[in-house]
Short mmCIF file of C-alpha atoms in Angstrom, two decimals:
data_model
loop_
_atom_site.label_atom_id
_atom_site.label_comp_id
_atom_site.label_asym_id
_atom_site.label_seq_id
_atom_site.Cartn_x
_atom_site.Cartn_y
_atom_site.Cartn_z
CA UNK J 1 105.70 -30.97 -65.85
CA UNK J 2 104.49 -29.40 -62.63
CA UNK J 3 101.28 -30.22 -60.81
CA UNK J 4 101.09 -27.03 -58.74
CA UNK J 5 98.14 -24.74 -58.74
CA UNK J 6 98.18 -21.84 -61.16
CA UNK J 7 98.92 -18.43 -59.69
CA UNK J 8 95.86 -16.39 -58.76
CA UNK J 9 94.88 -13.68 -61.22
CA UNK J 10 96.10 -10.18 -60.41
CA UNK J 11 93.41 -8.14 -58.65
CA UNK J 12 91.83 -5.43 -60.79
CA UNK J 13 93.07 -1.96 -59.93
CA UNK J 14 90.32 0.45 -58.92
CA UNK J 15 89.77 3.74 -60.74
CA UNK J 16 90.61 5.70 -57.60
CA UNK J 17 94.03 4.03 -57.33
CA UNK J 18 94.67 4.95 -60.95
CA UNK J 19 93.41 8.53 -61.06
CA UNK J 20 94.29 9.88 -57.60
CA UNK J 21 98.06 9.89 -58.20
CA UNK J 22 97.49 11.55 -61.58
CA UNK J 23 95.20 14.15 -60.01
CA UNK J 24 97.73 14.92 -57.25
CA UNK J 25 100.51 15.31 -59.84
CA UNK J 26 98.33 17.61 -61.98
CA UNK J 27 97.37 19.64 -58.89
CA UNK J 28 101.04 20.05 -57.90
CA UNK J 29 102.01 21.17 -61.41
CA UNK J 30 99.09 23.63 -61.48
CA UNK J 31 100.02 25.03 -58.04
CA UNK J 32 103.65 25.57 -59.08
CA UNK J 33 102.61 27.19 -62.36
CA UNK J 34 100.18 29.50 -60.55
CA UNK J 35 102.85 30.46 -58.00
CA UNK J 36 105.26 31.42 -60.76
CA UNK J 37 102.61 33.43 -62.63
CA UNK J 38 101.62 35.34 -59.46
CA UNK J 39 105.29 35.85 -58.55
CA UNK J 40 105.91 37.43 -61.98
CA UNK J 41 102.99 39.82 -61.44
CA UNK J 42 103.37 40.88 -57.79
CA UNK J 43 106.93 39.82 -57.00
CA UNK J 44 108.55 36.84 -55.33
CA UNK J 45 108.81 38.45 -51.90
CA UNK J 46 105.05 39.13 -51.82
CA UNK J 47 104.33 35.52 -52.77
CA UNK J 48 106.67 34.36 -49.99
CA UNK J 49 104.83 36.55 -47.49
CA UNK J 50 101.48 35.16 -48.70
CA UNK J 51 102.73 31.59 -48.28
CA UNK J 52 104.02 32.31 -44.77
CA UNK J 53 100.72 34.01 -43.89
CA UNK J 54 98.87 30.93 -45.16
CA UNK J 55 100.91 28.66 -42.93
CA UNK J 56 100.24 30.86 -39.89
CA UNK J 57 96.51 31.21 -40.64
CA UNK J 58 96.17 27.46 -41.25
CA UNK J 59 97.91 26.68 -37.96
CA UNK J 60 95.60 29.06 -36.07
CA UNK J 61 92.51 27.49 -37.68
CA UNK J 62 93.67 23.95 -36.92
CA UNK J 63 94.56 24.83 -33.34
CA UNK J 64 91.20 26.47 -32.63
CA UNK J 65 89.27 23.61 -34.27
CA UNK J 66 91.28 21.06 -32.29
CA UNK J 67 90.62 22.87 -29.03
CA UNK J 68 86.92 23.10 -29.84
CA UNK J 69 86.77 19.39 -30.67
CA UNK J 70 88.57 18.49 -27.43
CA UNK J 71 86.26 20.74 -25.40
CA UNK J 72 83.19 19.14 -27.02
CA UNK J 73 84.56 15.67 -26.32
CA UNK J 74 85.20 16.56 -22.68
CA UNK J 75 81.68 17.98 -22.28
CA UNK J 76 80.17 14.88 -23.87
CA UNK J 77 82.12 12.54 -21.63
CA UNK J 78 81.14 14.53 -18.54
CA UNK J 79 77.46 14.16 -19.47
CA UNK J 80 77.69 10.39 -19.77
CA UNK J 81 75.41 8.47 -17.40
CA UNK J 82 77.19 7.46 -14.22
CA UNK J 83 79.36 10.56 -14.06
CA UNK J 84 78.87 12.84 -11.05
CA UNK J 85 76.39 15.60 -11.86
CA UNK J 86 75.31 13.97 -15.13
CA UNK J 87 71.66 13.76 -16.09
CA UNK J 88 70.08 10.36 -16.60
CA UNK J 89 69.20 11.25 -20.19
CA UNK J 90 71.43 10.30 -23.08
CA UNK J 91 74.14 12.85 -23.83
CA UNK J 92 73.27 15.29 -26.58
CA UNK J 93 75.88 16.63 -28.92
CA UNK J 94 77.22 19.96 -27.70
CA UNK J 95 76.36 22.99 -29.77
CA UNK J 96 78.92 23.71 -32.43
CA UNK J 97 80.32 20.17 -32.49
CA UNK J 98 79.66 19.72 -36.19
CA UNK J 99 82.34 20.52 -38.73
CA UNK J 100 85.47 20.34 -36.57
CA UNK J 101 87.02 17.81 -38.95
CA UNK J 102 86.22 19.99 -41.95
CA UNK J 103 87.65 23.02 -40.14
CA UNK J 104 90.85 21.10 -39.52
CA UNK J 105 90.93 20.03 -43.16
CA UNK J 106 90.45 23.67 -44.18
CA UNK J 107 93.35 24.70 -41.95
CA UNK J 108 95.54 21.97 -43.43
CA UNK J 109 94.67 23.05 -46.97
CA UNK J 110 95.55 26.65 -46.09
CA UNK J 111 98.89 25.50 -44.66
CA UNK J 112 99.84 23.65 -47.86
CA UNK J 113 101.82 26.03 -50.08
CA UNK J 114 99.80 27.11 -53.08
CA UNK J 115 96.89 29.32 -53.99
CA UNK J 116 94.44 26.65 -55.13
CA UNK J 117 94.70 24.79 -51.83
CA UNK J 118 94.38 28.13 -50.00
CA UNK J 119 91.13 28.91 -51.82
CA UNK J 120 89.78 25.41 -51.07
CA UNK J 121 90.75 25.80 -47.41
CA UNK J 122 89.16 29.23 -47.17
CA UNK J 123 85.96 27.82 -48.69
CA UNK J 124 85.89 25.21 -45.92
CA UNK J 125 85.93 28.04 -43.36
CA UNK J 126 82.58 29.32 -44.67
CA UNK J 127 79.85 27.74 -42.47
CA UNK J 128 77.25 27.06 -45.24
CA UNK J 129 79.85 25.35 -47.42
CA UNK J 130 81.07 23.31 -44.46
CA UNK J 131 77.49 22.31 -43.54
CA UNK J 132 76.69 21.26 -47.11
CA UNK J 133 79.85 19.18 -47.43
CA UNK J 134 79.22 17.62 -44.00
CA UNK J 135 75.69 16.57 -44.97
CA UNK J 136 76.89 15.09 -48.25
CA UNK J 137 79.70 13.20 -46.55
CA UNK J 138 77.29 11.88 -43.92
CA UNK J 139 74.82 10.68 -46.57
CA UNK J 140 77.62 9.03 -48.53
CA UNK J 141 78.87 7.25 -45.42
CA UNK J 142 75.36 6.08 -44.51
CA UNK J 143 74.86 4.76 -48.05
CA UNK J 144 78.15 2.85 -47.91
CA UNK J 145 77.34 1.45 -44.48
CA UNK J 146 73.97 0.17 -45.69
CA UNK J 147 75.63 -1.45 -48.69
CA UNK J 148 78.25 -3.17 -46.52
CA UNK J 149 77.76 -6.80 -45.68
CA UNK J 150 76.74 -7.51 -42.09
CA UNK J 151 79.37 -8.83 -39.76
CA UNK J 152 81.49 -7.86 -36.86
CA UNK J 153 84.87 -6.20 -36.82
CA UNK J 154 86.50 -9.51 -35.96
CA UNK J 155 84.99 -10.98 -39.13
CA UNK J 156 86.66 -8.23 -41.13
CA UNK J 157 90.03 -8.96 -39.52
CA UNK J 158 89.53 -12.67 -40.14
CA UNK J 159 88.78 -12.00 -43.80
CA UNK J 160 91.82 -9.75 -44.09
CA UNK J 161 94.00 -12.45 -42.52
CA UNK J 162 92.65 -15.18 -44.75
CA UNK J 163 93.11 -13.17 -47.93
CA UNK J 164 96.68 -12.14 -47.30
CA UNK J 165 98.71 -12.35 -50.50
CA UNK J 166 101.43 -14.51 -48.96
CA UNK J 167 98.85 -16.96 -47.55
CA UNK J 168 100.70 -17.43 -44.25
CA UNK J 169 98.59 -18.90 -41.48
CA UNK J 170 99.83 -19.23 -37.92
CA UNK J 171 98.53 -22.37 -36.25
CA UNK J 172 97.81 -22.13 -32.56
CA UNK J 173 95.63 -23.27 -29.71
CA UNK J 174 93.60 -21.14 -27.32
CA UNK J 175 93.57 -22.29 -23.69
CA UNK J 176 90.92 -20.69 -21.52
CA UNK J 177 90.79 -20.68 -17.74
CA UNK J 178 87.59 -22.72 -17.90
CA UNK J 179 89.41 -25.47 -19.83
CA UNK J 180 91.87 -26.04 -16.98
CA UNK J 181 91.15 -28.68 -14.38
CA UNK J 182 90.56 -27.37 -10.83
CA UNK J 183 93.23 -29.64 -9.32
CA UNK J 184 95.97 -28.18 -11.55
CA UNK J 185 98.23 -25.60 -10.00
CA UNK J 186 98.28 -22.26 -11.75
CA UNK J 187 101.36 -21.53 -13.80
CA UNK J 188 104.01 -19.47 -12.02
CA UNK J 189 104.49 -15.93 -13.34
CA UNK J 190 107.14 -15.42 -15.94
CA UNK J 191 110.15 -13.54 -14.63
CA UNK J 192 112.99 -12.11 -16.72
#
């Protein structure tokens, strides 16, 4: 007879963790099937050229979006208060700074071999589609942030540490400079 505590119940698996792998597998099968169908119609060499063109176009889109994002970041940092030549007003977002992440995602989708991902990536290159998706993503993020419990980032790390599955806790003591007596000599530096 044991007197130990019973094991904790297994956490419930979320729907996303169940359906995302199935959706990715179905997408891959559909992409391969579509590639074979198109290759039968127009020829394998043409499909190969289309796939290579998609990789090149996706790389160009990602590179230009990355450069634009870096340029916008540089302009924003140069307008920060305290920088030479910066205005005292708060920095405004540079024009055209919206949608760089979605442009990069579009470029990545174009680079992935397959026609369905190419169509999705090309749709993300259309400015009205990108703006609509950006607004929806922003609203979803705001809704999730409002629903989140208040607390700091350190609270989140503390909760993650406490709820580790192995339950390991490292005991320790924090010694601050203010806790040291003034008559104590400082510790010598550590040398290898």
